[in-house]
CSV table of C-alpha atoms in Angstrom, one decimal:
chain,number,residue,atom,x,y,z
A,1,MET,CA,0.0,0.0,0.0
A,2,ILE,CA,2.9,2.3,0.7
A,3,SER,CA,4.2,2.1,-2.9
A,4,PHE,CA,0.7,2.9,-4.2
A,5,ILE,CA,0.5,6.0,-2.0
A,6,ILE,CA,4.0,7.0,-3.2
A,7,CYS,CA,3.0,6.6,-6.8
A,8,LEU,CA,-0.2,8.6,-6.2
A,9,ALA,CA,1.8,11.4,-4.6
A,10,LEU,CA,4.2,11.4,-7.5
A,11,LEU,CA,1.3,11.7,-10.0
A,12,ILE,CA,-0.2,14.7,-8.1
A,13,GLY,CA,3.2,16.3,-7.6
A,14,GLY,CA,4.0,15.7,-11.3
A,15,TYR,CA,1.1,17.9,-12.3
A,16,PHE,CA,2.3,20.8,-10.3
A,17,VAL,CA,6.1,20.4,-10.9
A,18,TYR,CA,6.8,18.7,-14.3
A,19,GLY,CA,3.5,19.9,-15.7
A,20,LYS,CA,4.6,23.4,-15.0
A,21,VAL,CA,8.0,22.7,-16.7
A,22,VAL,CA,6.1,21.6,-19.8
A,23,GLU,CA,3.9,24.6,-19.8
A,24,ASN,CA,6.8,27.0,-19.3
A,25,THR,CA,8.6,25.3,-22.2
A,26,PHE,CA,5.6,25.9,-24.5
A,27,ALA,CA,5.1,29.4,-23.1
A,28,PRO,CA,1.4,30.1,-23.5
A,29,ASP,CA,0.5,33.8,-23.9
A,30,ASP,CA,-2.5,36.1,-24.2
A,31,ARG,CA,-3.1,35.8,-27.9
A,32,GLU,CA,-6.7,35.4,-29.1
A,33,THR,CA,-7.7,31.7,-29.2
A,34,PRO,CA,-9.5,30.0,-32.1
A,35,ALA,CA,-12.6,29.7,-29.9
A,36,VAL,CA,-12.8,33.5,-29.6
A,37,ARG,CA,-11.5,34.4,-33.1
A,38,ILE,CA,-13.5,31.9,-35.1
A,39,ASN,CA,-16.5,31.0,-32.9
A,40,ASP,CA,-18.7,29.3,-35.4
A,41,GLY,CA,-21.2,28.1,-32.8
A,42,VAL,CA,-20.6,24.4,-33.8
A,43,ASP,CA,-17.1,23.2,-33.1
A,44,TYR,CA,-15.5,26.5,-32.0
A,45,VAL,CA,-17.4,27.4,-28.9
A,46,VAL,CA,-16.0,29.0,-25.7
A,47,MET,CA,-16.7,26.8,-22.7
A,48,PRO,CA,-15.7,27.3,-19.0
A,49,GLN,CA,-12.4,25.7,-17.8
A,50,TRP,CA,-14.1,23.2,-15.5
A,51,LYS,CA,-16.2,21.9,-18.3
A,52,LEU,CA,-13.2,21.7,-20.6
A,53,PHE,CA,-11.4,19.6,-18.1
A,54,LEU,CA,-14.2,17.2,-17.4
A,55,VAL,CA,-15.1,16.8,-21.1
A,56,GLN,CA,-11.5,16.3,-22.0
A,57,LEU,CA,-11.2,13.7,-19.2
A,58,LEU,CA,-14.2,11.8,-20.4
A,59,ASN,CA,-13.1,12.1,-24.1
A,60,ILE,CA,-9.7,10.6,-23.4
A,61,ALA,CA,-10.7,8.2,-20.7
A,62,GLY,CA,-14.0,6.4,-21.1
A,63,LEU,CA,-13.2,3.0,-19.9
A,64,GLY,CA,-9.6,3.0,-21.2
A,65,PRO,CA,-7.9,3.6,-17.9
A,66,ILE,CA,-10.0,0.9,-16.3
A,67,PHE,CA,-9.8,-1.9,-18.9
A,68,GLY,CA,-6.1,-1.2,-19.7
A,69,ALA,CA,-5.1,-0.8,-16.0
A,70,MET,CA,-6.8,-4.1,-15.0
A,71,GLN,CA,-5.1,-5.9,-17.9
A,72,GLY,CA,-1.9,-4.3,-16.8
A,73,ALA,CA,-2.3,-5.5,-13.3
A,74,LEU,CA,-1.8,-9.1,-14.6
A,75,TRP,CA,1.9,-8.2,-14.6
A,76,GLY,CA,1.7,-7.2,-10.9
A,77,PRO,CA,2.4,-3.9,-9.0
A,78,VAL,CA,5.3,-3.2,-11.4
A,79,VAL,CA,2.5,-1.7,-13.6
A,80,PHE,CA,2.3,1.2,-11.0
A,81,LEU,CA,5.6,2.5,-12.2
A,82,TRP,CA,4.6,2.6,-15.9
A,83,ILE,CA,1.3,4.4,-15.0
A,84,THR,CA,3.1,6.9,-12.8
A,85,PHE,CA,6.1,7.8,-14.9
A,86,GLY,CA,4.4,7.2,-18.2
A,87,THR,CA,1.7,9.7,-17.3
A,88,ILE,CA,4.2,12.4,-16.0
A,89,PHE,CA,6.9,12.2,-18.6
A,90,ALA,CA,5.1,10.9,-21.6
A,91,GLY,CA,1.2,11.0,-21.5
A,92,GLY,CA,0.9,14.4,-20.0
A,93,VAL,CA,3.5,15.8,-22.3
A,94,HIS,CA,1.8,14.2,-25.3
A,95,ASP,CA,-1.6,15.4,-24.4
A,96,TYR,CA,-0.5,18.9,-23.6
A,97,PHE,CA,1.4,19.4,-26.9
A,98,SER,CA,-1.3,17.7,-29.1
A,99,GLY,CA,-3.8,20.1,-27.6
A,100,MET,CA,-1.7,23.3,-27.6
A,101,LEU,CA,-0.2,22.7,-31.1
A,102,SER,CA,-3.8,22.3,-32.4
A,103,GLU,CA,-4.8,25.5,-30.6
A,104,ARG,CA,-1.8,27.4,-32.1
A,105,ASN,CA,-2.9,26.3,-35.6
A,106,ASP,CA,-6.6,27.3,-35.5
A,107,GLY,CA,-7.8,24.1,-33.8
A,108,ALA,CA,-6.4,21.9,-36.6
A,109,SER,CA,-6.8,18.1,-36.4
A,110,ILE,CA,-3.8,16.2,-35.3
A,111,SER,CA,-3.1,14.9,-38.8
A,112,GLU,CA,-2.8,18.5,-40.1
A,113,VAL,CA,-0.6,19.5,-37.2
A,114,CYS,CA,1.8,16.6,-37.9
A,115,GLY,CA,1.9,17.7,-41.5
A,116,ILE,CA,2.9,21.3,-40.6
A,117,TYR,CA,5.9,20.1,-38.6
A,118,LEU,CA,6.8,16.7,-40.3
A,119,GLY,CA,5.9,17.3,-43.9
A,120,ASN,CA,3.1,16.4,-46.4
A,121,VAL,CA,4.0,12.7,-46.5
A,122,MET,CA,3.5,12.3,-42.8
A,123,LYS,CA,0.3,14.5,-43.0
A,124,ASN,CA,-1.3,12.1,-45.4
A,125,VAL,CA,-0.1,9.0,-43.4
A,126,MET,CA,-1.6,10.6,-40.3
A,127,ARG,CA,-4.9,11.4,-42.1
A,128,VAL,CA,-5.5,7.8,-43.0
A,129,PHE,CA,-4.1,6.6,-39.6
A,130,SER,CA,-6.4,8.9,-37.6
A,131,VAL,CA,-9.6,8.2,-39.5
A,132,VAL,CA,-9.1,4.4,-39.4
A,133,LEU,CA,-8.3,4.6,-35.6
A,134,LEU,CA,-11.2,6.8,-34.8
A,135,VAL,CA,-13.7,4.7,-36.8
A,136,MET,CA,-12.4,1.6,-35.0
A,137,VAL,CA,-12.8,3.2,-31.6
A,138,GLY,CA,-16.2,4.6,-32.4
A,139,THR,CA,-17.4,1.3,-33.7
A,140,VAL,CA,-16.1,-0.9,-30.9
A,141,PHE,CA,-17.6,1.6,-28.4
A,142,ALA,CA,-21.0,1.0,-30.1
A,143,VAL,CA,-20.9,-2.8,-30.4
A,144,GLY,CA,-19.6,-3.3,-26.8
A,145,PRO,CA,-22.3,-1.3,-25.0
A,146,ALA,CA,-25.0,-2.8,-27.3
A,147,GLY,CA,-24.1,-6.3,-26.2
A,148,LEU,CA,-23.9,-5.3,-22.5
A,149,ILE,CA,-27.4,-3.7,-22.7
A,150,VAL,CA,-28.8,-7.0,-24.1
A,151,THR,CA,-27.0,-9.0,-21.4
A,152,LEU,CA,-28.5,-6.9,-18.7
A,153,LEU,CA,-32.0,-7.0,-20.2
A,154,GLY,CA,-31.6,-10.8,-20.7
A,155,ASN,CA,-30.8,-11.2,-17.0
A,156,LYS,CA,-34.1,-9.4,-16.2
A,157,GLY,CA,-36.0,-11.9,-18.4
A,158,ILE,CA,-36.7,-9.3,-21.2
A,159,THR,CA,-37.0,-10.8,-24.7
A,160,GLY,CA,-38.0,-9.7,-28.1
A,161,LEU,CA,-36.8,-6.6,-29.9
A,162,LEU,CA,-35.3,-5.1,-26.8
A,163,ALA,CA,-33.1,-8.2,-26.4
A,164,ASN,CA,-31.7,-7.9,-29.9
A,165,PRO,CA,-28.1,-6.4,-30.0
A,166,GLU,CA,-28.7,-5.3,-33.6
A,167,PHE,CA,-31.5,-3.0,-32.3
A,168,TRP,CA,-29.3,-1.3,-29.7
A,169,LEU,CA,-26.4,-1.0,-32.1
A,170,TRP,CA,-28.6,1.1,-34.5
A,171,ILE,CA,-29.9,3.1,-31.5
A,172,ILE,CA,-26.3,3.9,-30.4
A,173,LEU,CA,-25.3,4.7,-34.0
A,174,LEU,CA,-28.3,7.0,-34.4
A,175,TYR,CA,-27.2,8.8,-31.2
A,176,TYR,CA,-23.6,9.0,-32.7
A,177,PHE,CA,-25.0,10.5,-35.8
A,178,ILE,CA,-26.8,13.3,-33.9
A,179,ALA,CA,-23.9,14.0,-31.5
A,180,THR,CA,-21.4,14.1,-34.4
A,181,PHE,CA,-22.9,17.1,-36.2
A,182,ILE,CA,-24.7,19.2,-33.7
A,183,SER,CA,-23.0,22.0,-31.7
A,184,ILE,CA,-20.4,20.7,-29.2
A,185,ASP,CA,-22.1,22.6,-26.3
A,186,LYS,CA,-25.5,21.1,-26.9
A,187,ILE,CA,-24.9,17.5,-25.7
A,188,ILE,CA,-21.2,17.0,-25.0
A,189,GLY,CA,-20.8,20.3,-23.2
A,190,ARG,CA,-23.9,19.8,-21.0
A,191,ILE,CA,-24.0,16.1,-20.2
A,192,TYR,CA,-20.4,14.8,-20.4
A,193,PRO,CA,-19.2,16.8,-17.3
A,194,ILE,CA,-21.7,14.8,-15.3
A,195,PHE,CA,-20.4,11.5,-16.6
A,196,GLY,CA,-16.8,12.7,-16.0
A,197,ILE,CA,-17.7,13.3,-12.4
A,198,CYS,CA,-19.2,9.8,-12.2
A,199,LEU,CA,-16.0,8.3,-13.5
A,200,ILE,CA,-14.0,10.1,-10.8
A,201,ILE,CA,-16.6,9.0,-8.1
A,202,MET,CA,-16.3,5.4,-9.2
A,203,ALA,CA,-12.6,5.4,-8.9
A,204,LEU,CA,-12.8,7.1,-5.4
A,205,GLY,CA,-15.3,4.5,-4.3
A,206,VAL,CA,-13.1,1.7,-5.4
A,207,ILE,CA,-10.0,2.9,-3.5
A,208,ILE,CA,-12.0,3.7,-0.4
A,209,GLY,CA,-13.5,0.3,-0.5
A,210,ILE,CA,-10.0,-1.3,-0.7
A,211,PHE,CA,-8.6,0.8,2.1
A,212,THR,CA,-11.5,0.0,4.4
A,213,ASN,CA,-11.7,-3.7,3.7
A,214,PRO,CA,-9.2,-5.7,5.9
A,215,ASN,CA,-9.3,-8.5,3.4
A,216,TYR,CA,-7.7,-6.4,0.6
A,217,THR,CA,-4.0,-5.4,0.6
A,218,ILE,CA,-2.3,-3.6,-2.2
A,219,PRO,CA,1.0,-5.4,-2.8
A,220,GLU,CA,4.2,-3.4,-2.6
A,221,ILE,CA,6.3,-3.0,-5.8
A,222,TRP,CA,9.6,-3.9,-4.0
A,223,SER,CA,8.1,-7.1,-2.7
A,224,HIS,CA,6.7,-8.2,-6.1
A,225,PHE,CA,9.2,-6.8,-8.5
A,226,THR,CA,8.7,-9.7,-10.9
A,227,ASN,CA,6.6,-10.6,-13.9
A,228,MET,CA,3.4,-12.0,-12.4
A,229,HIS,CA,1.5,-12.5,-15.7
A,230,PRO,CA,-0.1,-16.0,-15.7
A,231,ASP,CA,0.7,-16.5,-19.4
A,232,GLY,CA,4.2,-15.4,-19.1
A,233,LYS,CA,3.9,-12.4,-21.5
A,234,PRO,CA,7.0,-10.2,-21.2
A,235,ILE,CA,6.8,-6.9,-19.5
A,236,TRP,CA,8.7,-5.3,-22.5
A,237,SER,CA,6.9,-4.2,-24.5
A,238,PHE,CA,3.5,-5.9,-24.0
A,239,MET,CA,2.7,-4.1,-20.7
A,240,PHE,CA,3.5,-0.7,-22.2
A,241,ILE,CA,1.2,-1.4,-25.1
A,242,THR,CA,-1.6,-2.9,-23.0
A,243,VAL,CA,-1.7,0.1,-20.6
A,244,ALA,CA,-2.2,2.9,-23.0
A,245,CYS,CA,-5.0,5.1,-21.5
A,246,GLY,CA,-3.6,5.8,-18.0
A,247,ALA,CA,0.0,6.2,-19.2
A,248,ILE,CA,0.1,7.4,-22.8
A,249,SER,CA,-2.3,7.0,-25.6
A,250,GLY,CA,-2.2,8.2,-29.2
A,251,PHE,CA,-6.0,8.3,-29.2
A,252,HIS,CA,-5.9,11.3,-26.9
A,253,SER,CA,-4.2,13.4,-29.6
A,254,THR,CA,-7.3,13.0,-31.8
A,255,GLN,CA,-9.5,14.2,-29.0
A,256,SER,CA,-7.4,17.2,-27.8
A,257,PRO,CA,-8.3,19.4,-30.8
A,258,LEU,CA,-12.0,19.2,-29.7
A,259,MET,CA,-11.2,21.2,-26.5
A,260,ALA,CA,-8.5,23.2,-28.3
A,261,ARG,CA,-11.3,24.8,-30.2
A,262,CYS,CA,-13.2,25.7,-27.0
A,263,MET,CA,-10.5,27.3,-24.8
A,264,LYS,CA,-10.9,31.0,-23.9
A,265,SER,CA,-7.2,31.3,-23.0
A,266,GLU,CA,-4.0,29.4,-23.9
A,267,LYS,CA,-3.2,29.4,-20.2
A,268,GLN,CA,-6.0,26.9,-19.6
A,269,GLY,CA,-4.0,24.2,-21.4
A,270,HIS,CA,-2.0,23.1,-18.3
A,271,PHE,CA,-5.2,22.2,-16.4
A,272,VAL,CA,-7.2,21.0,-19.3
A,273,PHE,CA,-4.7,18.8,-21.2
A,274,TYR,CA,-1.9,17.9,-18.7
A,275,GLY,CA,-4.4,17.9,-15.8
A,276,ALA,CA,-6.9,15.6,-17.5
A,277,MET,CA,-4.1,13.2,-18.3
A,278,VAL,CA,-2.9,13.2,-14.7
A,279,ALA,CA,-6.5,12.6,-13.5
A,280,GLU,CA,-6.7,9.6,-15.9
A,281,GLY,CA,-3.4,8.3,-14.6
A,282,VAL,CA,-4.8,8.5,-11.0
A,283,ILE,CA,-7.9,6.6,-12.1
A,284,ALA,CA,-5.7,3.9,-13.9
A,285,LEU,CA,-3.5,3.6,-10.8
A,286,ILE,CA,-6.5,3.0,-8.6
A,287,TRP,CA,-7.9,0.3,-10.9
A,288,ALA,CA,-4.5,-1.4,-11.3
A,289,ALA,CA,-4.3,-1.4,-7.5
A,290,ALA,CA,-7.8,-3.0,-7.3
A,291,GLY,CA,-6.7,-5.7,-9.8
A,292,CYS,CA,-3.6,-6.4,-7.6
A,293,ALA,CA,-5.3,-6.3,-4.2
A,294,ILE,CA,-8.7,-8.1,-4.7
A,295,TYR,CA,-7.8,-11.2,-6.6
A,296,LYS,CA,-5.7,-14.2,-5.5
A,297,VAL,CA,-2.1,-14.9,-6.5
A,298,THR,CA,-1.0,-18.4,-7.0
A,299,GLY,CA,2.7,-19.3,-7.3
A,300,GLY,CA,3.5,-15.6,-7.7
A,301,LEU,CA,1.2,-15.3,-10.7
A,302,SER,CA,-2.0,-13.2,-11.0
A,303,THR,CA,-4.3,-16.2,-11.5
A,304,GLY,CA,-7.4,-14.8,-9.8
A,305,LEU,CA,-7.4,-11.6,-11.9
A,306,SER,CA,-6.9,-13.7,-15.0
A,307,GLU,CA,-9.9,-15.8,-14.2
A,308,ILE,CA,-12.2,-12.8,-13.7
A,309,LEU,CA,-11.0,-11.1,-16.9
A,310,ALA,CA,-11.7,-14.3,-18.8
A,311,ASN,CA,-15.4,-13.6,-18.2
A,312,GLY,CA,-15.0,-10.2,-20.0
A,313,GLN,CA,-13.7,-6.9,-19.0
A,314,SER,CA,-17.2,-5.6,-18.1
A,315,ALA,CA,-17.7,-8.5,-15.8
A,316,ALA,CA,-14.4,-7.6,-14.0
A,317,ILE,CA,-15.6,-4.0,-13.6
A,318,TYR,CA,-18.9,-5.2,-12.0
A,319,ASP,CA,-17.0,-7.5,-9.7
A,320,VAL,CA,-14.7,-4.8,-8.5
A,321,CYS,CA,-17.5,-2.3,-8.0
A,322,ILE,CA,-19.7,-4.8,-6.0
A,323,LYS,CA,-16.8,-6.0,-3.8
A,324,THR,CA,-15.7,-2.4,-3.0
A,325,MET,CA,-18.9,-0.4,-3.0
A,326,GLY,CA,-21.8,-2.9,-2.6
A,327,GLY,CA,-25.2,-1.9,-4.1
A,328,ILE,CA,-24.1,1.6,-5.1
A,329,GLY,CA,-21.3,0.0,-7.1
A,330,VAL,CA,-23.8,-1.7,-9.4
A,331,ALA,CA,-25.2,1.7,-10.4
A,332,LEU,CA,-21.8,3.2,-11.0
A,333,ALA,CA,-20.7,0.1,-12.9
A,334,MET,CA,-23.8,0.4,-15.1
A,335,ILE,CA,-22.7,4.0,-16.0
A,336,GLY,CA,-19.1,2.9,-16.4
A,337,VAL,CA,-19.6,-0.1,-18.8
A,338,ILE,CA,-22.4,1.4,-20.9
A,339,VAL,CA,-22.3,5.2,-20.8
A,340,CYS,CA,-18.6,5.8,-20.7
A,341,PRO,CA,-17.8,3.8,-23.9
A,342,ILE,CA,-20.6,5.5,-25.7
A,343,THR,CA,-19.3,9.0,-24.8
A,344,SER,CA,-15.8,8.0,-26.1
A,345,GLY,CA,-17.4,6.6,-29.3
A,346,ASP,CA,-19.4,9.6,-30.3
A,347,THR,CA,-16.4,12.0,-29.8
A,348,ALA,CA,-14.3,9.6,-31.9
A,349,PHE,CA,-16.7,10.0,-34.8
A,350,ARG,CA,-16.9,13.7,-34.2
A,351,SER,CA,-13.1,13.9,-34.4
A,352,ALA,CA,-13.1,11.8,-37.6
A,353,ARG,CA,-15.5,14.3,-39.1
A,354,LEU,CA,-13.1,17.1,-38.3
A,355,VAL,CA,-10.1,15.2,-39.6
A,356,LEU,CA,-12.0,14.7,-42.9
A,357,ALA,CA,-13.2,18.4,-43.0
A,358,ASP,CA,-9.6,19.6,-42.5
A,359,TRP,CA,-8.4,17.1,-45.1
A,360,PHE,CA,-10.8,18.1,-47.8
A,361,LYS,CA,-11.2,21.7,-46.8
A,362,ILE,CA,-14.9,21.4,-46.2
A,363,ASP,CA,-16.3,24.3,-44.2
A,364,GLN,CA,-18.4,22.9,-41.2
A,365,ASN,CA,-20.5,26.0,-40.5
A,366,LYS,CA,-23.4,24.8,-42.5
A,367,LEU,CA,-25.5,21.8,-41.5
A,368,GLN,CA,-25.6,20.3,-45.0
A,369,LYS,CA,-21.8,20.2,-45.2
A,370,ARG,CA,-21.5,18.5,-41.9
A,371,LEU,CA,-24.0,15.9,-43.0
A,372,ILE,CA,-22.0,15.2,-46.2
A,373,LEU,CA,-19.3,13.8,-43.9
A,374,CYS,CA,-21.5,12.4,-41.1
A,375,VAL,CA,-23.6,10.1,-43.3
A,376,PRO,CA,-20.7,8.2,-44.9
A,377,LEU,CA,-18.8,8.0,-41.6
A,378,LEU,CA,-21.6,6.4,-39.7
A,379,ALA,CA,-22.4,4.2,-42.7
A,380,VAL,CA,-18.8,2.9,-42.5
A,381,GLY,CA,-19.2,2.5,-38.8
A,382,ALA,CA,-22.3,0.4,-39.3
A,383,PHE,CA,-20.5,-1.8,-41.7
A,384,VAL,CA,-17.5,-2.3,-39.4
A,385,GLY,CA,-19.8,-2.9,-36.5
A,386,HIS,CA,-20.9,-6.1,-38.2
A,387,LEU,CA,-17.4,-7.5,-38.6
A,388,ASP,CA,-15.7,-9.8,-36.0
A,389,TYR,CA,-15.1,-7.7,-32.9
A,390,ALA,CA,-11.7,-9.4,-32.3
A,391,ILE,CA,-10.5,-8.5,-35.8
A,392,VAL,CA,-11.5,-4.9,-35.5
A,393,TRP,CA,-9.8,-4.5,-32.1
A,394,ARG,CA,-6.7,-6.7,-32.8
A,395,TYR,CA,-4.6,-3.9,-34.3
A,396,PHE,CA,-5.8,-1.1,-32.2
A,397,SER,CA,-3.2,-1.3,-29.4
A,398,TRP,CA,-0.2,-1.0,-31.7
A,399,THR,CA,-1.9,1.6,-33.9
A,400,ASN,CA,-2.7,3.6,-30.9
A,401,GLN,CA,0.8,3.7,-29.4
A,402,THR,CA,2.4,4.3,-32.9
A,403,LEU,CA,0.2,7.4,-33.2
A,404,ALA,CA,1.5,8.6,-29.8
A,405,MET,CA,5.0,8.1,-31.1
A,406,ILE,CA,4.4,10.2,-34.2
A,407,VAL,CA,2.8,13.0,-32.2
A,408,LEU,CA,5.7,13.2,-29.8
A,409,TRP,CA,8.1,13.5,-32.8
A,410,THR,CA,5.9,16.3,-34.1
A,411,ALA,CA,6.1,18.2,-30.9
A,412,SER,CA,9.9,17.7,-30.9
A,413,MET,CA,10.2,19.3,-34.3
A,414,TYR,CA,8.0,22.2,-33.2
A,415,LEU,CA,10.2,22.8,-30.2
A,416,PHE,CA,13.3,22.7,-32.3
A,417,ARG,CA,11.8,25.3,-34.7
A,418,GLU,CA,11.0,27.5,-31.8
A,419,LYS,CA,14.5,27.1,-30.3
A,420,LYS,CA,13.1,25.5,-27.1
A,421,ASN,CA,14.1,22.4,-25.1
A,422,TYR,CA,13.0,19.6,-27.5
A,423,TRP,CA,14.3,16.9,-25.2
A,424,ILE,CA,11.2,16.9,-23.1
A,425,THR,CA,9.4,15.4,-26.1
A,426,ALA,CA,12.2,13.7,-28.0
A,427,VAL,CA,13.1,11.4,-25.0
A,428,PRO,CA,9.6,10.0,-24.6
A,429,ALA,CA,9.3,9.9,-28.4
A,430,THR,CA,12.4,7.7,-28.6
A,431,PHE,CA,11.0,5.5,-25.8
A,432,MET,CA,7.6,5.1,-27.4
A,433,SER,CA,9.4,4.3,-30.7
A,434,ALA,CA,11.2,1.4,-29.0
A,435,VAL,CA,7.9,0.3,-27.5
A,436,SER,CA,5.9,0.4,-30.7
A,437,MET,CA,8.6,-1.1,-32.9
A,438,THR,CA,9.4,-3.9,-30.5
A,439,TYR,CA,5.8,-4.8,-30.2
A,440,PHE,CA,5.3,-4.7,-34.0
A,441,PHE,CA,8.1,-7.3,-34.4
A,442,CYS,CA,7.2,-9.7,-31.6
A,443,ALA,CA,3.3,-9.6,-31.2
A,444,ASP,CA,1.4,-12.5,-32.7
A,445,GLU,CA,-1.0,-10.2,-34.6
A,446,CYS,CA,2.0,-8.4,-36.1
A,447,LEU,CA,5.2,-10.1,-37.3
A,448,GLY,CA,5.5,-12.6,-34.4
A,449,PHE,CA,9.3,-12.8,-34.1
A,450,SER,CA,10.9,-14.0,-31.0
A,451,THR,CA,12.0,-11.5,-28.3
A,452,ALA,CA,15.6,-12.3,-29.2
A,453,VAL,CA,15.0,-10.7,-32.6
A,454,ALA,CA,12.3,-8.1,-31.6
A,455,TYR,CA,14.1,-6.5,-28.7
A,456,PRO,CA,17.3,-5.5,-30.5
A,457,VAL,CA,15.5,-4.5,-33.7
A,458,GLY,CA,13.0,-2.3,-31.7
A,459,ILE,CA,15.8,-0.5,-29.9
A,460,ILE,CA,17.9,-0.1,-33.1
A,461,LEU,CA,14.9,1.4,-34.9
A,462,ALA,CA,14.2,3.8,-32.0
A,463,ALA,CA,17.8,4.9,-32.1
A,464,LEU,CA,17.5,5.3,-35.9
A,465,PHE,CA,14.4,7.6,-35.5
A,466,LEU,CA,16.3,9.7,-32.9
A,467,GLY,CA,19.3,9.9,-35.3
A,468,ILE,CA,17.0,11.0,-38.1
A,469,PHE,CA,15.5,13.7,-35.8
A,470,ILE,CA,19.0,14.9,-34.8
A,471,TRP,CA,20.1,15.0,-38.4
A,472,ALA,CA,17.0,17.0,-39.3
A,473,THR,CA,17.8,19.5,-36.6
A,474,ARG,CA,21.4,19.9,-37.8
A,475,LYS,CA,20.3,20.2,-41.5
A,476,PRO,CA,19.4,23.9,-41.5
A,477,ALA,CA,22.7,24.8,-39.8
A,478,ARG,CA,24.6,22.9,-42.6
A,479,LYS,CA,22.7,24.7,-45.3
A,480,GLN,CA,23.4,28.1,-43.7
A,481,ALA,CA,27.1,27.3,-43.5
């Protein structure tokens, strides 16, 4: 429990200390923001800072820091270290710069931002990358809740149309369609802060339940500094890919422009972007602690957690909520496993619309032009929603962390151009390059090589990327000479 408290204190302290270093490096000023200058009443709408924070938290979090953290707990309390230091030095930095670089470029989508600083080739790669990722996220977060609703209704003995997952899938997609094109302050700005608060309350309830139950003990990192995964999956780089939300996630960079278009002042960025990432890290740390504390360990392996996760991640959430909060936990779990994924899904499709709008230079002021993009987007989502869930999700983890890697390199190039300390982004960019490339070479769904091959290749490629970046930063100097 002591190591958990230390990690929690480091996360909170990281917001005030390292978060301030990041903010000072970027140096926000009093220039007019896109929300004030453009203010189209649809996507560019000024919202108060507390709403920006809660909406950003819900957009980037959903169930990500819960699912990922509990999966990460299979490796044991060593996951606390990744959540803590990943959030402070990588995730918070990634989210802050993805939001602020968008804000500095008229609220541009992350693909356009990458193009500004990494060139047109990378811009086109990121356009495709972003849209595919967003449609995958939006679709999975429609199919999953639809199935959960049917399960819940089935347990109540309800049959017929209401027990048909196809019916609920179309209901959710219809909601996505509406939420994707109407003004951001009509649904997202009004309702999502409430669900953001629910997400925080659920995490607080879980940790209070663990602290007050004598049967639960959060293991110490120094007493369990081993790989406790029941299937023997290596910590590097599988744990770093599995725990994305709650440490660092490329998906966040697709969401940050939504709030970048709604800030009244650049100085809100520290609280809205870095702060929301730290809050997500705290939530992930709590759920990882729950996974380590509640379930049995056999022979030094997390067998009990593995068994409950085998019943599905939603079943695991219900189990934790009931064991830590009793009856009230059921209501919070209902919100968690059904509402939170839906709120992430609709903002994913909204972000996809904005990426396409920026790509094809389609003005979004008029309803008809928004519908031109919304209709085909949701049609694709409906098609993907009928594919095998496992196939759709199989490549998400690697795609997600690779996106984070590219965004960090983008921020590094921006800082170089501005003659600022680019190492605060280049170091995590190099680290995430090693994570992403190692996973790509050793994961079964990718190339499936042995770790003896994947480890050195991943590190060599990360060093190569760093070398290319350093070469690019020296190139202007050589030309001037």
